[in-house]
Short mmCIF file of C-alpha atoms in Angstrom, two decimals:
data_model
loop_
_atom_site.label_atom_id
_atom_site.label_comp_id
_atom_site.label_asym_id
_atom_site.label_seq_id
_atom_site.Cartn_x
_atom_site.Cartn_y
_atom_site.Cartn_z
CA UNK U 1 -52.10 -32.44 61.41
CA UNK U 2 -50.49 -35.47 63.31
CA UNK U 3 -47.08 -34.19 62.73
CA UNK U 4 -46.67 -31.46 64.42
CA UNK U 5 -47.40 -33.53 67.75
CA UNK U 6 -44.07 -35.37 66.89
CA UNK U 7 -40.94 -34.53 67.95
CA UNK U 8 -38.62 -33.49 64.93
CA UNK U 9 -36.44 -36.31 63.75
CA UNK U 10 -33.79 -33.72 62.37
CA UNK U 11 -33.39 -30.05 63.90
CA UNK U 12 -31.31 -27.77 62.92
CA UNK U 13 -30.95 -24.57 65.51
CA UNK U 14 -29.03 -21.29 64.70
CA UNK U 15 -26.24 -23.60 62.19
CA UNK U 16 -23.84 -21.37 60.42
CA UNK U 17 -21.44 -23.20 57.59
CA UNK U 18 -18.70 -21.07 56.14
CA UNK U 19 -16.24 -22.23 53.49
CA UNK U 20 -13.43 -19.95 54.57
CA UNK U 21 -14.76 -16.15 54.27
CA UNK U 22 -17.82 -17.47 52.19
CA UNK U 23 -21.20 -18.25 54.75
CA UNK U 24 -23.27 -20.70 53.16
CA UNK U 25 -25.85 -21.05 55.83
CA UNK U 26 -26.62 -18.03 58.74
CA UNK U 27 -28.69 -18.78 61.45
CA UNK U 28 -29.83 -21.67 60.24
CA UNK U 29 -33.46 -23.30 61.77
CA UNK U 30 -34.73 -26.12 60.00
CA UNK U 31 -37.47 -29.25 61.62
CA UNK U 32 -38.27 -31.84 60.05
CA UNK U 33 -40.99 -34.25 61.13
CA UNK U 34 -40.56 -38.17 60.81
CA UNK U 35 -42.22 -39.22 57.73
CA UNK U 36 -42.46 -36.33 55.84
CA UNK U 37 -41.14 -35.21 52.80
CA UNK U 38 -39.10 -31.64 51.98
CA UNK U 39 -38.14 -30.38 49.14
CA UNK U 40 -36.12 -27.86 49.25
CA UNK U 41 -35.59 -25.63 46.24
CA UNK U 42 -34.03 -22.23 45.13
CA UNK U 43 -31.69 -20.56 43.37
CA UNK U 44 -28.07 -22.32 43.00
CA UNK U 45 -25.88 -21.23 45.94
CA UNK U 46 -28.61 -20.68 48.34
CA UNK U 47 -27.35 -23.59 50.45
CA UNK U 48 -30.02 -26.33 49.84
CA UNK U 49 -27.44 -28.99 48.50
CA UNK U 50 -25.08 -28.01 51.54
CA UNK U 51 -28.39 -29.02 53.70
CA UNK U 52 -28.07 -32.79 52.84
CA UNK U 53 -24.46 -32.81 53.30
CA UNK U 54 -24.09 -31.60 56.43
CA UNK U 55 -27.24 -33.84 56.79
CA UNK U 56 -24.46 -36.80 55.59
CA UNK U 57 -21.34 -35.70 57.31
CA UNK U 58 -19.88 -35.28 54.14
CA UNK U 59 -19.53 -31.28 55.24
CA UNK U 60 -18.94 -29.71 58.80
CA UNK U 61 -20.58 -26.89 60.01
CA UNK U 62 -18.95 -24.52 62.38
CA UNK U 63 -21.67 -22.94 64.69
CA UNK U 64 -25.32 -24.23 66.30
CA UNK U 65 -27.02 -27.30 66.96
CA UNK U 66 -28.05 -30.05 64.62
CA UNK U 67 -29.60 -33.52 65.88
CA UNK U 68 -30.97 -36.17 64.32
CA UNK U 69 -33.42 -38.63 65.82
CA UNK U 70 -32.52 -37.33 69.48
CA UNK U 71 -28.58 -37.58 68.32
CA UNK U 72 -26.45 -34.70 68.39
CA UNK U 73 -23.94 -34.06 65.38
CA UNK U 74 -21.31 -32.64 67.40
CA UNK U 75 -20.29 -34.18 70.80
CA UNK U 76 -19.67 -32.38 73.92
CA UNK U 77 -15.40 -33.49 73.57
CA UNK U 78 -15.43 -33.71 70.02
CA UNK U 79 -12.28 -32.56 67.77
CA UNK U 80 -11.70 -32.23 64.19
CA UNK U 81 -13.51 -30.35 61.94
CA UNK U 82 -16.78 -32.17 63.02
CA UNK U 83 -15.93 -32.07 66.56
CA UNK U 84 -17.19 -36.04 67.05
CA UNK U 85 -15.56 -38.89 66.69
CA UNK U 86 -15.31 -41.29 63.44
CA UNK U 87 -17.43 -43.86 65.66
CA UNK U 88 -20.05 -41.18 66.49
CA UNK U 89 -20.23 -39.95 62.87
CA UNK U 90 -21.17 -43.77 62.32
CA UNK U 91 -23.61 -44.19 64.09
CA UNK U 92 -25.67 -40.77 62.68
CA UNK U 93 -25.07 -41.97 59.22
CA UNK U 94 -26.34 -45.42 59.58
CA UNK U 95 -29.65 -43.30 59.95
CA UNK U 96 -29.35 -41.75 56.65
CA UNK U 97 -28.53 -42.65 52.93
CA UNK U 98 -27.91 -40.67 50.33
CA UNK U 99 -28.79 -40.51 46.18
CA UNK U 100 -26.18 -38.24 44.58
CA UNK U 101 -26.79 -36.17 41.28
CA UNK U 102 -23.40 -38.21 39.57
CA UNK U 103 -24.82 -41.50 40.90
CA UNK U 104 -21.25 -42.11 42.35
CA UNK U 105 -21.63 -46.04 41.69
CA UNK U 106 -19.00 -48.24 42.32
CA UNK U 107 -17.37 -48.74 38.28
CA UNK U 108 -15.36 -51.94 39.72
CA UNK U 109 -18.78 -53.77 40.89
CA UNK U 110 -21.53 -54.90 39.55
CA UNK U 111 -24.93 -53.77 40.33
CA UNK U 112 -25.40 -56.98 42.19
CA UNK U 113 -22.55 -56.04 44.28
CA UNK U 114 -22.91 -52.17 44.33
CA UNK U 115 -26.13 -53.05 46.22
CA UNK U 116 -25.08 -56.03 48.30
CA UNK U 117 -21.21 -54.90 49.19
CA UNK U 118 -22.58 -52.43 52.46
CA UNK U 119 -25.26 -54.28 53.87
CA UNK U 120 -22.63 -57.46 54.23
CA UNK U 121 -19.48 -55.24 54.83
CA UNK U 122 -21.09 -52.72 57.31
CA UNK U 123 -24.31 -54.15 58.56
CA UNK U 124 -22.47 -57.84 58.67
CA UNK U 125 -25.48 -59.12 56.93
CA UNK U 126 -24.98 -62.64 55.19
CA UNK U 127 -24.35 -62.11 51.84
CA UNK U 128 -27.04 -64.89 50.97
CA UNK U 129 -29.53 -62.46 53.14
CA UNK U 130 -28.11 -59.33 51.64
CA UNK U 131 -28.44 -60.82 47.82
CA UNK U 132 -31.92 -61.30 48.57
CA UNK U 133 -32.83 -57.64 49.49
CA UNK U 134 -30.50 -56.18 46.86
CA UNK U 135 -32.56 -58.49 44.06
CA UNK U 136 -35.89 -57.39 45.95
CA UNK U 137 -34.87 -53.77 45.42
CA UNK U 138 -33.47 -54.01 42.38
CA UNK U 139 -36.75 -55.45 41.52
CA UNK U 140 -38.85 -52.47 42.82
CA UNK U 141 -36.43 -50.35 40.90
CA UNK U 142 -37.02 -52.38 37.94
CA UNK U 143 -33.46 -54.13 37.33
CA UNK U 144 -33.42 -57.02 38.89
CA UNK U 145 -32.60 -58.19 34.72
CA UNK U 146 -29.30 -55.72 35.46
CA UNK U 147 -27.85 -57.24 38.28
CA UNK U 148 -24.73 -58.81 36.40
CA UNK U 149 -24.08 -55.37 34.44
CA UNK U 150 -21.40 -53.09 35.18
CA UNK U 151 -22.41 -49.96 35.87
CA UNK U 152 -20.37 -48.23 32.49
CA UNK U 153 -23.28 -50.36 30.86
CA UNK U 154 -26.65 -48.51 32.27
CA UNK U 155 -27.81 -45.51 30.85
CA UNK U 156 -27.91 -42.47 33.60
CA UNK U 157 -31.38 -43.13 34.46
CA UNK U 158 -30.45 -46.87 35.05
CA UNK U 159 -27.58 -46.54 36.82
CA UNK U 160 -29.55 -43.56 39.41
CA UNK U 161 -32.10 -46.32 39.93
CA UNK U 162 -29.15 -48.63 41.00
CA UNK U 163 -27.97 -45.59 43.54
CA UNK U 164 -31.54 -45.38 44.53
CA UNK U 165 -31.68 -49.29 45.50
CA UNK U 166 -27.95 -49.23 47.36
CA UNK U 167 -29.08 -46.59 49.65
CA UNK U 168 -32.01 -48.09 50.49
CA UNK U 169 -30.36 -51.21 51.02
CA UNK U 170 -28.92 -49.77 54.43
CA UNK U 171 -32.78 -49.10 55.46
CA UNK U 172 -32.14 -45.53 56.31
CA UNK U 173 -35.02 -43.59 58.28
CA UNK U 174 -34.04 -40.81 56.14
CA UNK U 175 -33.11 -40.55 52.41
CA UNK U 176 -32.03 -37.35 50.98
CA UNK U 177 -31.97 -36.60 47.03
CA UNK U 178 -29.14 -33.92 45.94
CA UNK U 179 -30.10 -33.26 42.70
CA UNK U 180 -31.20 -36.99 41.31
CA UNK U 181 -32.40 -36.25 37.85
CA UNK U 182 -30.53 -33.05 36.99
CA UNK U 183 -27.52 -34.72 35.50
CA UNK U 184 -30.27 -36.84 33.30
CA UNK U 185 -30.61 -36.70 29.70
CA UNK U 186 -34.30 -35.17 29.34
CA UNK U 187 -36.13 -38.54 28.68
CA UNK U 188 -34.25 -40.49 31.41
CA UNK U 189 -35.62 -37.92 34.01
CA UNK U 190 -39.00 -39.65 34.20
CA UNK U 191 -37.95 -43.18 34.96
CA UNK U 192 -35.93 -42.24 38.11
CA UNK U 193 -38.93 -39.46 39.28
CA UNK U 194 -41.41 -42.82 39.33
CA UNK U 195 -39.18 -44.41 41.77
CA UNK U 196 -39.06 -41.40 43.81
CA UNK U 197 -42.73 -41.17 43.67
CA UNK U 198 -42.66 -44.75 44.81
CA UNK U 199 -41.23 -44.08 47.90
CA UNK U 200 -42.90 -40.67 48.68
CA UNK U 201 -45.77 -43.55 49.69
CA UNK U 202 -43.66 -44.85 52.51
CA UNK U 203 -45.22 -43.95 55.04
CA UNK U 204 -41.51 -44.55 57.27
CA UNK U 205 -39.09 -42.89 55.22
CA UNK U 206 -38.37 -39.06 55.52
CA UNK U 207 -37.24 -37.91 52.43
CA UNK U 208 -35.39 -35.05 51.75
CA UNK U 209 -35.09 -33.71 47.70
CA UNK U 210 -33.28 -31.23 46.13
CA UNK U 211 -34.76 -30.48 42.89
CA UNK U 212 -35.12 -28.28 39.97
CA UNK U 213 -38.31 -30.67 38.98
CA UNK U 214 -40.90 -27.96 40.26
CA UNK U 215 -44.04 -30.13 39.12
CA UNK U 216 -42.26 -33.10 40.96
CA UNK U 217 -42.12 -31.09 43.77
CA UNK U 218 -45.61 -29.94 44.07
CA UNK U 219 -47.04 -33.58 43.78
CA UNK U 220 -44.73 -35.62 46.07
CA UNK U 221 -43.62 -33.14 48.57
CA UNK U 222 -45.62 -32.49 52.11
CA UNK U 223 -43.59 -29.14 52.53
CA UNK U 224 -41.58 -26.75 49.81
CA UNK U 225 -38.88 -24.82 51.18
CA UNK U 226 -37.34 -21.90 49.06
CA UNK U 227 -33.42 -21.15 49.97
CA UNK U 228 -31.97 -17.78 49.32
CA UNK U 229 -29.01 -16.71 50.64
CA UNK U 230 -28.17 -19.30 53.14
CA UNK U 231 -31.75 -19.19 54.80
CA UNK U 232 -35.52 -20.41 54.28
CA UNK U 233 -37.37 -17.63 53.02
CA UNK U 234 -40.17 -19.29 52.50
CA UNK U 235 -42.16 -22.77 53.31
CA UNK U 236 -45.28 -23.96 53.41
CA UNK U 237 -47.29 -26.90 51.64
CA UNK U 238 -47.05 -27.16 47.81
CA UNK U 239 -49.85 -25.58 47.19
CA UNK U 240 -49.12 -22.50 49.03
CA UNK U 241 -46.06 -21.97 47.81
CA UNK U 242 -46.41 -22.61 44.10
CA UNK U 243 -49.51 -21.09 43.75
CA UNK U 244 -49.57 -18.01 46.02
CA UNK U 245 -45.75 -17.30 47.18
CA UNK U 246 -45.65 -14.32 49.36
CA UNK U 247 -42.18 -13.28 49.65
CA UNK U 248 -41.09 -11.39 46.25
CA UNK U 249 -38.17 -13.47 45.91
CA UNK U 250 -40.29 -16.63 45.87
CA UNK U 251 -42.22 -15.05 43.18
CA UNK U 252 -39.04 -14.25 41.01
CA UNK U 253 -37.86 -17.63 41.23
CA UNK U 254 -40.67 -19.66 40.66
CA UNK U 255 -41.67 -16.88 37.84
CA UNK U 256 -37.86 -17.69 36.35
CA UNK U 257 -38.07 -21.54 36.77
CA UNK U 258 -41.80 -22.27 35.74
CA UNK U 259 -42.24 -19.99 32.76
CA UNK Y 1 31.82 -68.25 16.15
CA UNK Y 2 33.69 -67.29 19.07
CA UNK Y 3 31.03 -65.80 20.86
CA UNK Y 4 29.34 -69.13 21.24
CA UNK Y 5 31.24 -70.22 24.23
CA UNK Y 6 30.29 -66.78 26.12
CA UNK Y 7 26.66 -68.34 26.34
CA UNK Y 8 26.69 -70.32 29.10
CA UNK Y 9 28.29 -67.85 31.31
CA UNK Y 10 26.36 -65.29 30.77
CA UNK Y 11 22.85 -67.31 30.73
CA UNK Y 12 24.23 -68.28 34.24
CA UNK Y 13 24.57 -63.97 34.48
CA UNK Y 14 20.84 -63.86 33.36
CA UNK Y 15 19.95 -66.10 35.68
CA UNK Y 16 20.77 -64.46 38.62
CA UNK Y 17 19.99 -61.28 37.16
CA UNK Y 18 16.52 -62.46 36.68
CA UNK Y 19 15.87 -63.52 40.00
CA UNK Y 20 17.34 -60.67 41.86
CA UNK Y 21 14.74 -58.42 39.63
CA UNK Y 22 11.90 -60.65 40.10
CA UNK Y 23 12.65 -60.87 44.08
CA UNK Y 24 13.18 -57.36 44.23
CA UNK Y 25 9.88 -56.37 42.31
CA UNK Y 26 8.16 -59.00 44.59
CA UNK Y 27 9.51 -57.34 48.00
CA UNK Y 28 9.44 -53.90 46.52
CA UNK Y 29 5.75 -54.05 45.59
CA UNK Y 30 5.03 -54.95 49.41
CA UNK Y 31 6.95 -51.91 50.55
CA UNK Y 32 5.55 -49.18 47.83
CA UNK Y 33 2.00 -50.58 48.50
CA UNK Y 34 2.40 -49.87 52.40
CA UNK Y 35 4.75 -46.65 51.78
CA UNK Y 36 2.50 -45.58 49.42
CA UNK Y 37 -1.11 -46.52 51.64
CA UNK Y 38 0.51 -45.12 54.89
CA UNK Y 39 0.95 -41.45 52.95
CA UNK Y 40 -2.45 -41.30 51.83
CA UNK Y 41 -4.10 -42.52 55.04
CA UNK Y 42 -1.47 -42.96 57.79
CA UNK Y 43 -1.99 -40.54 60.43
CA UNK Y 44 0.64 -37.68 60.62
CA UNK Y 45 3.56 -40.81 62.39
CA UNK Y 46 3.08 -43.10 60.02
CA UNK Y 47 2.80 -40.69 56.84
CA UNK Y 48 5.76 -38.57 58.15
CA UNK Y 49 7.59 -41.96 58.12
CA UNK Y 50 6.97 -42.97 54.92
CA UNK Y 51 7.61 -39.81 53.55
CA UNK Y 52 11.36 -39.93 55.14
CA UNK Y 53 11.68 -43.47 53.68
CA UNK Y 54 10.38 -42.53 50.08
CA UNK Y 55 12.11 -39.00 49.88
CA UNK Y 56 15.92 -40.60 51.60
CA UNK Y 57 16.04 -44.24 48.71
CA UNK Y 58 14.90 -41.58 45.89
CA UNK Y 59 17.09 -38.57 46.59
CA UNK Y 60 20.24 -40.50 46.79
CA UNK Y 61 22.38 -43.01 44.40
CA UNK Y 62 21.40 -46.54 44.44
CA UNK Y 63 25.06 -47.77 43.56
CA UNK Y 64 26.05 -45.66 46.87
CA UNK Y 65 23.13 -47.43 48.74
CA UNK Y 66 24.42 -50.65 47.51
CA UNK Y 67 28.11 -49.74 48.61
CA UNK Y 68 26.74 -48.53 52.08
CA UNK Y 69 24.73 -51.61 52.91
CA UNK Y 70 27.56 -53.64 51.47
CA UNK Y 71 30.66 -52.08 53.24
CA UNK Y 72 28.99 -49.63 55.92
CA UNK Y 73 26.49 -51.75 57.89
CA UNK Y 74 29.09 -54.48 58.65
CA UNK Y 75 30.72 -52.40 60.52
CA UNK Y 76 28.17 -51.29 62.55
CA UNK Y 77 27.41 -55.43 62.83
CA UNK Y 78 24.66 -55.66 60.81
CA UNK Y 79 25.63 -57.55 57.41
CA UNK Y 80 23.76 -60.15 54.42
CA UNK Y 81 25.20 -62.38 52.15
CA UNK Y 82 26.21 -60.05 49.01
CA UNK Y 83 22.67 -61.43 46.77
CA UNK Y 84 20.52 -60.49 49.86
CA UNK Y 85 21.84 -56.98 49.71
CA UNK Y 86 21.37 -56.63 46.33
CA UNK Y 87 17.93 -57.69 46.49
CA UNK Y 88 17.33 -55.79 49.76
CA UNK Y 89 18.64 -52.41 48.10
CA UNK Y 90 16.98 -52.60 44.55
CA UNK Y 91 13.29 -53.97 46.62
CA UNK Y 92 13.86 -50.60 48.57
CA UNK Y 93 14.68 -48.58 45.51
CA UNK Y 94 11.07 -50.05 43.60
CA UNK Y 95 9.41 -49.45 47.43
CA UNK Y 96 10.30 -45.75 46.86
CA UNK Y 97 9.70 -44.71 43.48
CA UNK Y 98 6.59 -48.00 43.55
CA UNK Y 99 5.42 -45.78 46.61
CA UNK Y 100 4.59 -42.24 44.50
CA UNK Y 101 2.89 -44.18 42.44
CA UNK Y 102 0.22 -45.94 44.51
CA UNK Y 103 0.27 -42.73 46.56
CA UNK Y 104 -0.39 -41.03 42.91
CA UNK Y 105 -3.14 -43.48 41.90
CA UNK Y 106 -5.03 -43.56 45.41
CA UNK Y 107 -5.39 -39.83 45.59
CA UNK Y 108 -6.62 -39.77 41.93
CA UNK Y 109 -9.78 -41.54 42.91
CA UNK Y 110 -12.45 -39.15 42.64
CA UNK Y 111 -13.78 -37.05 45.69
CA UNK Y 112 -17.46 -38.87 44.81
CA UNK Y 113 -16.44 -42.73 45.28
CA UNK Y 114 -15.42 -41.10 48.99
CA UNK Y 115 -18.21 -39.80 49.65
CA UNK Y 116 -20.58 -42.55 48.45
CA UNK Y 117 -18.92 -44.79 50.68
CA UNK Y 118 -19.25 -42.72 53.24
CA UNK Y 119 -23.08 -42.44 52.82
CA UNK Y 120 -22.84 -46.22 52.66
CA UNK Y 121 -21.14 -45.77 56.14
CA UNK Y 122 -17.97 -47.44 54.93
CA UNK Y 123 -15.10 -47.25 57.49
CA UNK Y 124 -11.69 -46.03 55.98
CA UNK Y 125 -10.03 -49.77 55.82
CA UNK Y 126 -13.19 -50.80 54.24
CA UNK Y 127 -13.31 -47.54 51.53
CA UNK Y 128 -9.80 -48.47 51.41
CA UNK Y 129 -9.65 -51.70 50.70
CA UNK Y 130 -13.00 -52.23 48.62
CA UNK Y 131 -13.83 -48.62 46.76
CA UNK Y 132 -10.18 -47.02 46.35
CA UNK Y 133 -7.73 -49.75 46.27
CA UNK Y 134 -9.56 -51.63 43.24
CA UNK Y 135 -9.70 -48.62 41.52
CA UNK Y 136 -6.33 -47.30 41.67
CA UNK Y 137 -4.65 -50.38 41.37
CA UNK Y 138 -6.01 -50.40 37.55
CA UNK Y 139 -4.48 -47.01 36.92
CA UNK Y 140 -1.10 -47.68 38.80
CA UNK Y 141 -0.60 -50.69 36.21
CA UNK Y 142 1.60 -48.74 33.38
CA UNK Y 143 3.32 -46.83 35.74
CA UNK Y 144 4.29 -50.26 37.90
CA UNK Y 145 5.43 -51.69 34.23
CA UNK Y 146 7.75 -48.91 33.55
CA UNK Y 147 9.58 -49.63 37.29
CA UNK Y 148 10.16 -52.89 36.57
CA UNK Y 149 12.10 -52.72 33.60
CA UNK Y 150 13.78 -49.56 35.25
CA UNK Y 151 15.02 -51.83 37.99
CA UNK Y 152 16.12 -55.04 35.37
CA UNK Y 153 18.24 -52.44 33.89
CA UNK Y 154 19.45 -50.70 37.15
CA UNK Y 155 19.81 -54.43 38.87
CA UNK Y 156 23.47 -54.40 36.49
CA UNK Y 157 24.89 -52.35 39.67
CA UNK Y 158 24.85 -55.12 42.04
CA UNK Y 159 27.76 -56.51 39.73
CA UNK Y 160 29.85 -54.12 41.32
CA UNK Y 161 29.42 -55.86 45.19
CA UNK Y 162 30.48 -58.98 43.92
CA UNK Y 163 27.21 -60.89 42.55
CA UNK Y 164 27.89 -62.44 39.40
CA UNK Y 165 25.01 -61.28 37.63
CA UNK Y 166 24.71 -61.15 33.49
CA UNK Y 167 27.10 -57.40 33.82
CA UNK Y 168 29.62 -59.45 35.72
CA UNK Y 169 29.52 -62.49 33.89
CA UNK Y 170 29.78 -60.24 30.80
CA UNK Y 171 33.23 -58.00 32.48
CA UNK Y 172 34.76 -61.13 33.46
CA UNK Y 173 34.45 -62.46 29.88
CA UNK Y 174 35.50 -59.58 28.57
CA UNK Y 175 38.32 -59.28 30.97
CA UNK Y 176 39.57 -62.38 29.67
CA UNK Y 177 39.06 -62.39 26.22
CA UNK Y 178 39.06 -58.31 25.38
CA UNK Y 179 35.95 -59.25 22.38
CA UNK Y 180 34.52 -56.01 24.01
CA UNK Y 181 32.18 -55.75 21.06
CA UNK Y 182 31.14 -59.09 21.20
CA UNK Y 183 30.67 -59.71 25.02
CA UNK Y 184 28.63 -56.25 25.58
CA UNK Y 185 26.72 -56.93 21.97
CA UNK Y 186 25.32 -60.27 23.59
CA UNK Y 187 24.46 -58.56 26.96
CA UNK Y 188 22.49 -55.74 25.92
CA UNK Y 189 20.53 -58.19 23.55
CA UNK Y 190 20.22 -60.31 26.93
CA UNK Y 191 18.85 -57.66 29.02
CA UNK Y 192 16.58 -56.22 25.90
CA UNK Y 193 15.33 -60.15 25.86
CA UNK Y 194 14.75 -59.90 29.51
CA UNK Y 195 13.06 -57.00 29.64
CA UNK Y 196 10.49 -57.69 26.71
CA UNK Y 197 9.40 -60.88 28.76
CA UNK Y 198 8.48 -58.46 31.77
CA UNK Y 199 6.94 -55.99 29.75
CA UNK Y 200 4.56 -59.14 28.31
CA UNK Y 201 3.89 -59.71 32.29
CA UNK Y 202 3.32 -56.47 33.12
CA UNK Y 203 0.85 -56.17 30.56
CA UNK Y 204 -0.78 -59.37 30.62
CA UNK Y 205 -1.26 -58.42 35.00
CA UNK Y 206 -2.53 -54.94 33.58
CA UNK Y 207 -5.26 -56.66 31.25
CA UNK Y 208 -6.54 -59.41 33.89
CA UNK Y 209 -7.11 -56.22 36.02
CA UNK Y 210 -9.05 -54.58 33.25
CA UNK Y 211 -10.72 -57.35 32.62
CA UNK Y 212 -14.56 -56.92 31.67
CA UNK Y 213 -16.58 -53.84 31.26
CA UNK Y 214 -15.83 -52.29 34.56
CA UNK Y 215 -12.66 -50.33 33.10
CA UNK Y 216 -13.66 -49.33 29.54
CA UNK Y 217 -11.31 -46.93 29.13
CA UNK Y 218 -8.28 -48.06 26.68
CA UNK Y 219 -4.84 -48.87 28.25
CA UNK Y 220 -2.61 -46.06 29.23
CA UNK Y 221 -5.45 -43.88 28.95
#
């Protein structure tokens, strides 16, 4: 296919992330082409969530190389924990937005304003401009009739939608999913996978998931990626992996997941 | 009906006693909100100095304080009319314990506002001012309430550096007439007056904050 003529928008080389005596991710390689969309599943404390937020800057990492779009995370005379400055760290995350599996809304804004408050504050977009994106995605999401609401007054599916719409509303090249539907009431799941599915067909965004949805997976993903202990066992297309998984511990966790 | 002729003294005394509380909460709120903001997000200077500030007004007596800025500082050339002092010690007394508190309510918003902002590439005024500020300032409400009638009470010290507040208006009464029961009787139900009216302000503050359906959680919760 095309993408492998493209140069990786994110690569991760030889990354190791410990919390204290605890390694999350060893030896850590990891591409990912512009435009396409991973999901990256596995068993719970195999390191796919800690993925995104390194991915984010929300989490260090202490060894190896990660860039994104030709940007690397650390710089050469960076200190702190993520060894690069607060204005570097800027920079990489205006490249990436985030949907978190608690929504994380703002509780003293409305959805209007959730949506509207970074692309004016960070992006200096006029508000007028900025209102008129936020209604356009909260449109696509379909709550443009919610804008007014507080966020206390959505349902969980609702107020992920909203989350859904804010990130976007920083136009991120790449949008990564911890999670998005597993703190959902069953019947709430299926509204927030449809807008997901709605953006798997932009053809732009590189999307990042991290699901437990394993049907969801198969039909919006270009690549599956099963974690265990810190590393990829296992990738390949959907169809590869769900129906003919090679390694043994694919098989015993899709065979414990799909039942 | 002796007692009569005590009120206009003492609502002189109330007076003053009034407006060195309300000036002190005023400049006091200024001084715990940056005390209080510098500890949570000052670097290691300014936190270290806000620390010393908060941990040297709390750890020692405010009647001492009062004496020291009173007495002491002239010395050393530095001296305010006797109501500036008294306004100047009590607004650092609320700055310190008013401090804890917005230090309290700042770090109690949640890990996740953080780091949504931060995907939202917030900078740390911004997160600050917009995402943790709004917030906390909901939660820091009770807490503020509770200072404020601490200080109308503790405010009765500055009698003793010569401001003739409601406690001095009330000793000097006393002083002359000896109606101890009488005199004291009328200034506790002054200062109990006093301090219902703030409590009605601190509350009605509290509930314009709370305002709408962004904090549906009940008062004091």
């Amino acid at each position: 296919m095309t993408q492998a003529v493209k140069p990786p928008l994110i690569q991760f080389t030889n990354v190791a992330k410990r919390f204290g005596a605890l390694t999350v991710l060893d030896d850590f390689n990891f591409e990912v082409a512009p435009g396409e969309k991973v999901t990256l599943i596995g068993p719970s404390g195999s390191g796919k969530s800690t993925v995104l937020r390194i991915l984010m800057t929300l989490e260090p990492f202490q060894e190896g190389q990660l860039s994104l779009a030709g940007m690397s995370y650390h710089e050469p005379n960076g200190t702190g924990p993520f060894k690069a400055s607060e204005r570097h760290l800027r920079q990489i995350r205006s490249h990436v937005g985030m949907v978190f599996q608690s929504f994380n809304l703002f509780p003293h804004m409305t959805v209007l304003r959730n949506v509207v408050e970074a692309p004016a504050r960070v992006l200096g977009l006029p508000r007028g401009e900025a209102e008129c994106r936020a209604i356009d995605l909260l449109a696509m999401v379909g709550l443009a009739d919610k804008k007014d609401h507080y966020p206390s007054q959505l349902s969980g599916g609702q107020q992920q939608r909203v989350a859904i719409a804010r990130a976007l509303a920083m136009r991120p090249r790449v949008l990564l999913f911890d999670e998005p539907t597993s703190a959902l009431d069953p019947q709430l799941v299926g509204e927030v996978l449809s807008v997901i599915r709605g953006l798997a067909h932009e053809h732009d965004l590189t999307m990042l998931l991290v699901t437990h949805e394993m049907r969801f997976a198969r039909e919006v993903s270009d690549r599956v990626c099963f974690f265990d202990k810190g590393r990829i066992c296992e990738q390949g297309a959907p169809e590869a992996i769900f129906t003919a998984p090679e390694h043994p511990r694919t098989r015993e966790f899709l065979a414990s997941v799909l039942r | 009906m002796e007692w009569v002729s005590y009120l206009p003294s003492l609502a002189r005394g109330a007076l003053v006693t009034a407006s060195i509380t309300l000036a002190a909460i005023a400049v006091g709120a200024v001084l715990a909100f940056a005390a209080g903001i510098a500890r949570v997000e000052g670097g290691r200077v300014l936190s270290t100095v806000a620390l010393c500030y908060t941990e040297i007004f709390r750890g020692t007596s405010l009647l001492v304080q009062l004496f020291w800025f009173y007495y002491a500082l002239p010395l050393v050339g530095v001296s305010f009319e006797p109501v500036e002092t008294g306004i100047l010690v009590l607004a650092l007394h609320v700055g310190a314990y008013g401090s804890e508190i917005v230090r309290g309510a700042l770090s109690s918003v949640s890990v996740q506002q953080h780091e949504a902002a931060r995907a939202l590439n917030f900078g740390r005024m911004q997160t600050l001012f917009r995402i943790s500020l709004p917030q906390a300032i909901v939660e820091m409400m009770p807490a503020f309430g509770n200072l404020a009638i601490e200080t109308l009470k503790l405010s009765s010290l500055v009698s003793l550096i010569s401001i003739a507040d409601l406690t001095f208006r009330a000793q000097s009464i006393r002083n002359l007439t000896l109606d101890s029961a009488g005199v004291y009787s009328l200034t506790l139900v002054g200062y109990f007056a006093m301090s219902l009216v703030l409590m009605a302000l601190m509350r009605l503050i509290e509930r314009a904050l709370r305002r709408g359906p962004a904090f549906p959680r009940a008062a004091h919760s």
